[in-house]
XYZ file of C-alpha atoms in Angstrom:
482
model
C 65.381 83.816 107.378
C 64.079 82.797 103.930
C 65.901 84.230 100.919
C 63.445 82.907 98.333
C 62.732 86.317 96.764
C 66.423 87.276 96.815
C 67.345 84.009 95.088
C 64.725 84.588 92.391
C 66.107 88.102 91.753
C 69.677 86.707 91.662
C 68.681 83.975 89.196
C 66.898 86.460 86.939
C 69.907 88.799 87.016
C 72.280 85.956 86.151
C 70.202 84.986 83.132
C 70.004 88.587 81.894
C 73.779 89.053 82.263
C 74.596 86.221 79.881
C 72.365 87.658 77.195
C 75.135 90.206 76.690
C 77.842 88.786 74.390
C 80.422 91.176 75.815
C 80.233 89.327 79.133
C 81.450 86.131 77.453
C 84.360 87.962 75.837
C 85.442 89.687 79.072
C 85.016 86.486 81.095
C 87.095 84.552 78.557
C 89.774 87.251 78.624
C 90.031 87.190 82.418
C 90.004 83.386 82.386
C 92.953 83.356 79.972
C 94.763 85.882 82.192
C 94.197 83.635 85.221
C 95.670 80.650 83.371
C 98.645 82.739 82.246
C 99.124 84.066 85.798
C 99.044 80.508 87.175
C 101.600 79.358 84.593
C 103.947 82.317 85.101
C 103.654 82.001 88.889
C 104.484 78.299 88.712
C 107.471 79.017 86.454
C 108.787 81.835 88.662
C 108.405 79.725 91.812
C 110.065 76.667 90.275
C 112.966 78.602 88.759
C 113.655 80.623 91.891
C 113.555 77.652 94.255
C 115.647 75.468 91.951
C 118.213 78.259 91.694
C 118.188 78.855 95.458
C 118.575 75.162 96.245
C 121.336 74.758 93.674
C 123.458 77.663 94.858
C 122.782 77.056 98.552
C 124.082 73.509 98.039
C 127.080 74.743 96.040
C 127.862 77.349 98.686
C 127.784 74.651 101.359
C 129.976 72.334 99.313
C 132.503 75.117 98.676
C 132.598 75.881 102.401
C 133.211 72.252 103.367
C 135.816 71.692 100.623
C 138.107 74.391 101.977
C 141.504 72.945 102.986
C 143.160 73.303 106.385
C 143.500 77.028 107.052
C 143.334 79.733 109.683
C 139.764 80.136 111.067
C 139.937 83.904 110.590
C 140.536 83.394 106.873
C 137.481 81.136 106.798
C 135.402 83.839 108.475
C 136.361 86.194 105.660
C 135.826 83.470 103.050
C 132.186 83.691 103.996
C 129.017 81.885 103.027
C 125.697 82.538 101.306
C 122.126 82.620 102.623
C 119.361 81.933 100.110
C 115.668 82.488 100.660
C 113.291 79.927 99.186
C 109.798 81.023 98.169
C 106.704 79.648 99.864
C 104.032 77.840 97.851
C 101.543 80.729 98.102
C 104.031 83.051 96.394
C 102.938 81.326 93.158
C 99.725 83.328 93.421
C 101.025 86.523 95.015
C 104.429 87.797 93.827
C 104.386 90.647 96.311
C 107.768 92.331 96.677
C 110.082 89.409 95.987
C 111.379 90.834 92.671
C 112.434 94.009 94.483
C 114.086 92.441 97.514
C 116.136 89.603 96.077
C 116.693 86.250 97.750
C 120.431 85.928 98.465
C 122.808 87.524 100.970
C 126.582 87.080 101.135
C 127.672 86.495 104.742
C 131.172 87.422 105.935
C 132.990 88.540 109.059
C 132.842 92.189 110.180
C 130.415 93.179 107.418
C 126.636 93.023 107.060
C 125.320 92.760 103.508
C 121.729 92.888 102.291
C 119.830 91.259 99.456
C 118.608 94.673 98.370
C 118.803 97.874 100.382
C 117.120 100.324 98.018
C 114.753 102.897 99.477
C 111.917 101.682 97.249
C 112.446 98.148 98.441
C 111.437 98.889 102.024
C 108.004 100.402 101.360
C 105.213 97.856 101.420
C 102.926 100.428 99.819
C 104.657 99.777 96.510
C 101.844 97.968 94.709
C 102.719 96.863 91.247
C 100.256 96.853 88.375
C 102.598 95.535 85.705
C 103.165 91.925 86.809
C 100.297 89.527 86.191
C 99.676 87.216 89.133
C 96.533 85.434 90.279
C 96.317 87.856 93.208
C 96.554 90.824 90.818
C 93.673 89.430 88.721
C 91.555 88.762 91.813
C 92.285 92.120 93.449
C 92.243 94.468 90.440
C 90.606 92.952 87.357
C 87.746 91.003 88.952
C 86.477 94.136 90.786
C 86.465 95.893 87.399
C 84.449 92.989 85.947
C 82.074 93.215 88.914
C 81.522 96.915 88.232
C 80.884 96.152 84.559
C 78.302 93.528 85.531
C 76.609 95.601 88.206
C 76.607 99.198 86.984
C 73.083 98.847 85.493
C 71.762 96.234 87.924
C 69.288 98.706 89.490
C 69.737 101.858 87.373
C 68.492 100.024 84.260
C 65.350 98.920 86.138
C 64.732 102.562 87.013
C 65.379 103.755 83.445
C 62.948 101.355 81.761
C 60.253 101.708 84.429
C 60.332 98.135 85.771
C 61.492 99.280 89.217
C 58.012 100.550 90.119
C 56.522 97.320 88.818
C 58.777 95.255 91.070
C 57.791 97.252 94.139
C 54.105 97.024 93.228
C 54.467 93.225 93.444
C 55.564 93.484 97.078
C 59.354 93.331 96.661
C 61.217 95.578 99.097
C 64.368 97.615 98.497
C 66.265 95.341 100.886
C 65.258 92.223 98.942
C 66.137 93.881 95.636
C 69.562 95.070 96.775
C 70.480 91.752 98.377
C 69.142 89.817 95.384
C 71.155 91.883 92.902
C 74.285 91.535 95.080
C 73.834 87.755 95.184
C 73.242 87.755 91.416
C 76.526 89.536 90.683
C 78.340 87.339 93.204
C 76.975 84.163 91.550
C 78.280 85.293 88.144
C 81.699 86.172 89.578
C 81.840 82.832 91.407
C 81.730 81.124 87.995
C 85.224 82.562 87.499
C 86.385 82.616 91.107
C 85.581 78.989 92.005
C 87.426 77.401 89.011
C 90.363 79.725 89.671
C 90.446 78.629 93.315
C 90.246 74.935 92.352
C 93.210 75.388 90.004
C 94.997 77.355 92.710
C 94.482 74.584 95.287
C 95.617 71.888 92.837
C 98.813 73.794 92.001
C 99.405 74.457 95.707
C 99.067 70.746 96.536
C 101.238 69.760 93.584
C 104.031 72.106 94.648
C 104.104 70.437 98.065
C 103.816 66.883 96.672
C 100.398 66.646 98.374
C 102.155 66.812 101.749
C 100.811 69.894 103.508
C 101.426 71.425 106.920
C 98.760 72.888 109.193
C 100.417 76.305 108.958
C 100.343 76.393 105.147
C 96.780 75.033 105.103
C 95.541 77.808 107.393
C 97.283 80.410 105.227
C 95.621 78.968 102.125
C 92.158 78.961 103.736
C 92.568 82.583 104.826
C 93.917 83.562 101.392
C 90.790 82.153 99.717
C 88.331 83.312 102.390
C 89.448 86.931 102.493
C 89.543 87.190 98.698
C 85.938 85.956 98.646
C 84.930 88.612 101.201
C 86.855 91.224 99.218
C 84.995 90.406 95.982
C 81.659 90.342 97.829
C 82.442 93.877 98.982
C 82.723 95.088 95.386
C 79.476 93.311 94.460
C 77.674 95.274 97.186
C 79.365 98.531 96.128
C 78.249 98.039 92.502
C 74.609 97.500 93.517
C 74.551 100.439 95.950
C 76.017 102.856 93.396
C 73.655 101.595 90.693
C 70.684 102.027 93.044
C 71.692 105.567 94.007
C 72.216 106.768 90.402
C 69.325 107.724 88.134
C 71.012 106.488 84.958
C 73.248 103.553 84.065
C 75.759 105.915 82.463
C 76.194 107.895 85.672
C 76.555 104.653 87.663
C 79.223 103.321 85.287
C 81.270 106.541 85.461
C 81.005 106.577 89.263
C 82.107 102.952 89.584
C 85.071 103.373 87.230
C 86.106 106.403 89.277
C 85.916 104.354 92.494
C 87.950 101.561 90.900
C 90.662 103.978 89.761
C 90.874 105.610 93.197
C 90.981 102.299 95.089
C 93.414 100.349 92.897
C 95.697 102.964 91.330
C 95.513 106.495 92.727
C 95.317 105.882 96.490
C 98.035 103.158 96.668
C 100.593 105.307 94.870
C 99.591 108.473 96.703
C 99.829 106.650 100.023
C 103.345 105.449 99.194
C 104.524 108.947 98.262
C 102.967 110.605 101.329
C 104.362 107.971 103.720
C 107.889 108.361 102.295
C 107.591 112.169 102.482
C 106.377 112.284 106.098
C 108.862 109.688 107.363
C 111.999 110.376 105.338
C 114.625 107.639 105.401
C 118.379 108.064 104.922
C 119.986 106.926 101.670
C 121.973 103.697 101.500
C 125.239 105.682 101.321
C 124.300 107.717 104.399
C 123.252 104.589 106.290
C 126.566 102.802 105.637
C 128.567 105.953 106.322
C 126.938 106.420 109.743
C 127.732 102.819 110.669
C 131.391 103.192 109.649
C 131.740 106.394 111.685
C 130.345 104.757 114.825
C 132.546 101.680 114.410
C 135.657 103.871 114.040
C 134.667 105.735 117.219
C 134.675 102.415 119.100
C 137.973 101.324 117.587
C 139.595 99.230 114.846
C 140.138 95.594 115.841
C 142.731 95.175 113.051
C 144.854 98.064 114.421
C 147.119 96.877 117.300
C 147.657 100.478 118.455
C 143.952 101.370 118.663
C 143.277 102.853 122.167
C 140.172 100.718 122.824
C 141.815 97.429 121.951
C 145.117 98.431 123.545
C 143.209 98.902 126.809
C 141.790 95.378 126.417
C 145.292 94.005 125.796
C 146.705 95.747 128.883
C 143.833 94.384 130.978
C 144.457 90.819 129.763
C 148.189 91.080 130.440
C 147.519 92.254 133.994
C 144.897 89.569 134.613
C 147.114 86.697 133.429
C 150.282 88.323 134.830
C 152.300 88.092 131.621
C 154.258 90.692 129.686
C 153.258 89.819 126.099
C 150.214 88.475 124.265
C 152.283 85.526 123.021
C 152.318 84.222 126.603
C 148.528 84.281 127.006
C 146.910 80.826 127.355
C 144.675 81.477 124.361
C 144.931 83.106 120.945
C 144.900 86.852 121.474
C 143.973 87.749 117.882
C 140.928 85.478 118.032
C 139.844 87.121 121.290
C 140.154 90.604 119.771
C 138.267 89.539 116.618
C 135.470 88.205 118.838
C 135.235 91.552 120.608
C 135.384 93.463 117.306
C 132.629 91.330 115.783
C 130.436 91.895 118.813
C 130.932 95.666 118.695
C 130.409 96.041 114.932
C 127.311 93.802 115.029
C 125.773 95.767 117.881
C 126.387 99.056 116.068
C 124.948 97.690 112.822
C 121.860 96.302 114.576
C 121.316 99.602 116.359
C 121.366 101.560 113.077
C 119.290 98.934 111.317
C 116.596 99.061 114.000
C 116.470 102.863 113.663
C 116.094 102.550 109.899
C 113.464 99.829 110.208
C 111.522 102.001 112.625
C 111.287 104.665 109.911
C 110.054 102.136 107.366
C 107.672 100.713 109.946
C 106.114 104.164 110.294
C 105.831 104.437 106.503
C 104.121 101.049 106.363
C 101.885 101.869 109.330
C 100.672 104.885 107.385
C 99.826 102.571 104.483
C 97.992 100.144 106.758
C 96.025 102.964 108.358
C 94.885 104.094 104.902
C 93.420 100.600 104.418
C 90.485 101.800 106.516
C 89.513 103.994 103.555
C 90.763 101.607 100.855
C 89.973 97.863 101.034
C 92.353 97.160 98.130
C 95.387 98.179 100.213
C 94.122 96.020 103.084
C 93.660 92.998 100.807
C 97.028 93.517 99.115
C 98.862 93.745 102.448
C 97.124 90.646 103.820
C 97.689 88.705 100.603
C 101.425 89.478 100.632
C 101.657 88.609 104.321
C 100.013 85.194 103.867
C 102.278 84.389 100.906
C 105.417 85.619 102.748
C 106.229 88.122 100.006
C 105.745 91.282 102.082
C 108.113 93.744 103.742
C 108.073 91.956 107.111
C 109.051 88.649 105.481
C 112.056 90.269 103.827
C 113.193 91.796 107.112
C 112.679 88.438 108.836
C 114.946 86.805 106.221
C 117.558 89.514 106.691
C 117.527 89.062 110.476
C 117.816 85.280 110.206
C 120.749 85.692 107.815
C 122.451 88.201 110.136
C 122.045 85.877 113.136
C 123.609 83.065 111.098
C 126.447 85.344 109.920
C 127.237 86.470 113.475
C 127.267 82.898 114.821
C 129.460 81.770 111.904
C 132.001 84.546 112.523
C 132.071 83.963 116.269
C 132.447 80.213 115.764
C 135.539 80.836 113.636
C 136.863 83.241 116.274
C 136.273 80.621 118.979
C 138.207 78.031 116.953
C 141.054 80.499 116.543
C 141.134 81.217 120.284
C 141.171 77.513 121.109
C 143.477 76.005 118.493
C 145.752 78.721 117.026
C 149.003 79.461 118.842
C 149.970 82.966 119.872
C 153.498 82.445 118.627
C 154.146 83.834 115.183
C 155.538 81.204 112.802
C 159.031 81.614 111.426
C 159.436 82.329 107.679
C 160.057 78.651 106.930
C 157.404 77.308 109.314
C 154.030 75.955 108.252
C 151.202 78.545 108.478
C 148.998 78.374 111.553
C 145.952 76.344 110.545
C 143.367 73.938 111.904
C 141.860 70.833 110.315
C 139.200 71.238 107.643
C 136.871 68.922 109.601
C 136.013 71.906 111.812
C 134.190 73.658 108.957
C 131.295 71.209 109.317
C 130.698 72.571 112.847
C 128.983 75.555 111.199
C 125.506 74.321 110.186
C 123.983 75.034 106.784
C 121.662 78.048 106.547
C 117.947 77.295 106.313
C 115.363 80.059 106.056
C 112.176 79.580 108.071
C 109.216 81.645 106.796
C 106.890 83.399 109.229
C 104.163 81.253 110.759
C 100.455 81.973 110.574
C 100.306 83.588 114.025
C 103.101 86.026 113.162
C 101.329 86.919 109.901
C 97.990 87.521 111.637
C 99.679 89.679 114.266
C 101.458 91.720 111.595
C 98.342 92.158 109.440
C 95.714 92.627 112.160
C 94.892 96.129 110.864
C 94.263 94.777 107.360
C 92.018 92.011 108.712
C 89.988 94.428 110.835
C 89.724 96.803 107.857
C 88.311 94.134 105.501
C 85.799 92.869 108.074
C 84.801 96.427 108.938
C 84.293 97.346 105.270
C 82.031 94.392 104.494
C 80.049 94.969 107.722
C 79.552 98.644 106.920
C 78.418 97.864 103.382
C 75.616 95.594 104.528
C 74.686 98.268 107.051
C 74.570 100.754 104.160
C 72.303 98.360 102.255
C 69.939 98.333 105.238
C 69.994 102.148 105.456
C 69.613 102.523 101.667
C 66.597 100.196 101.721
C 64.795 102.752 103.870
C 65.812 105.879 101.971
C 66.059 105.027 98.242
C 63.262 106.070 95.890
C 61.980 104.237 92.827
C 62.102 107.384 90.706
């Protein structure tokens, strides 16, 4: 299909746009914002990863430098888990500032980087922080509306619309041509921004890229292009349906406000209201109550653990725990860790289910708001979304549990059941055993996990752009020149 007429209309529109001096000023302003966003993103990424690497290394060194001691004391000494940012987080800050990136890991207790109620809602879209994603998702659509509000309405106002149709141009050709014209102007900002983005991305990875990160980058760029094309089509359709440029401008600003500010915040509030989550205090209190119901592993007279002791004595046919062929305290700590971890995970899954429902509500709303869909997908690809935080927390908890149980296993194997006399040396094992606990390394979600998590957002964006071009086809048959 030849697009000769459409290209001529697009070229004419592009020339007319740059006759307006305000366009240069706005374009320059957004260009400066993009440069600032790239610089601030680079600085945030570099500082956070340097800090994470530094303290993760120091935490490991402190762990290994511990002297000979009882393994149970080492379990309580604990360790730290730090979360490094991915390269795409330079362009999309997402929720990282709200979630934190470090968790202290210790026996019998599960800590979180940040457990605030606000932190778990991925509907929390911030307007204040300037990132490249924020400029692409919020400010460029506003620029598009400024460029396109009079694209057709002005032709109607000055009488040239009839003249165009008298020369054999159809509504479909006009609408597509104007859409391509706006898109070509926006691409003059978008393409340089993407080139800078790719260069920074390559630089951050020392020009050594993985297939997974490359696919994320391609999708990040591709879906932002589709997203901006959507707003180009919206601008032309609204301009074509309004009799005056003023009415078109007011309508487009209203749409922009609803899409980027009103609906995201309303969605967050409604989701939190419908699916109410317990407070942090209530959450921790419920866990403590359930653990106490099961028993206290540090209390020798606790009924649950006394029953375990009696069972062990009968099985090994001895009359005291000191005569058992393994360390009794280590065995009990292993059981206590297993029970407390299971209870914590059970409560955490219940809490996460509530937040999942809140976030599902947000994702469902993306079918009536492409901005929410693009924001969710952008955060998912850059690993700065809600699911990435939960993934980090689960990896840290798995590491914490294995660390605690490893120390318990060392106690069972090497620590004697006999209590030392007042003048005896404390019961300890060699410090070389501490190296048996590996260092924590966070692995971000892969591309397949991201696509599975954000499938609703992807379908929403594709559906929106498909519907818009369908609307252009319908409008071409029903719009009037007057």
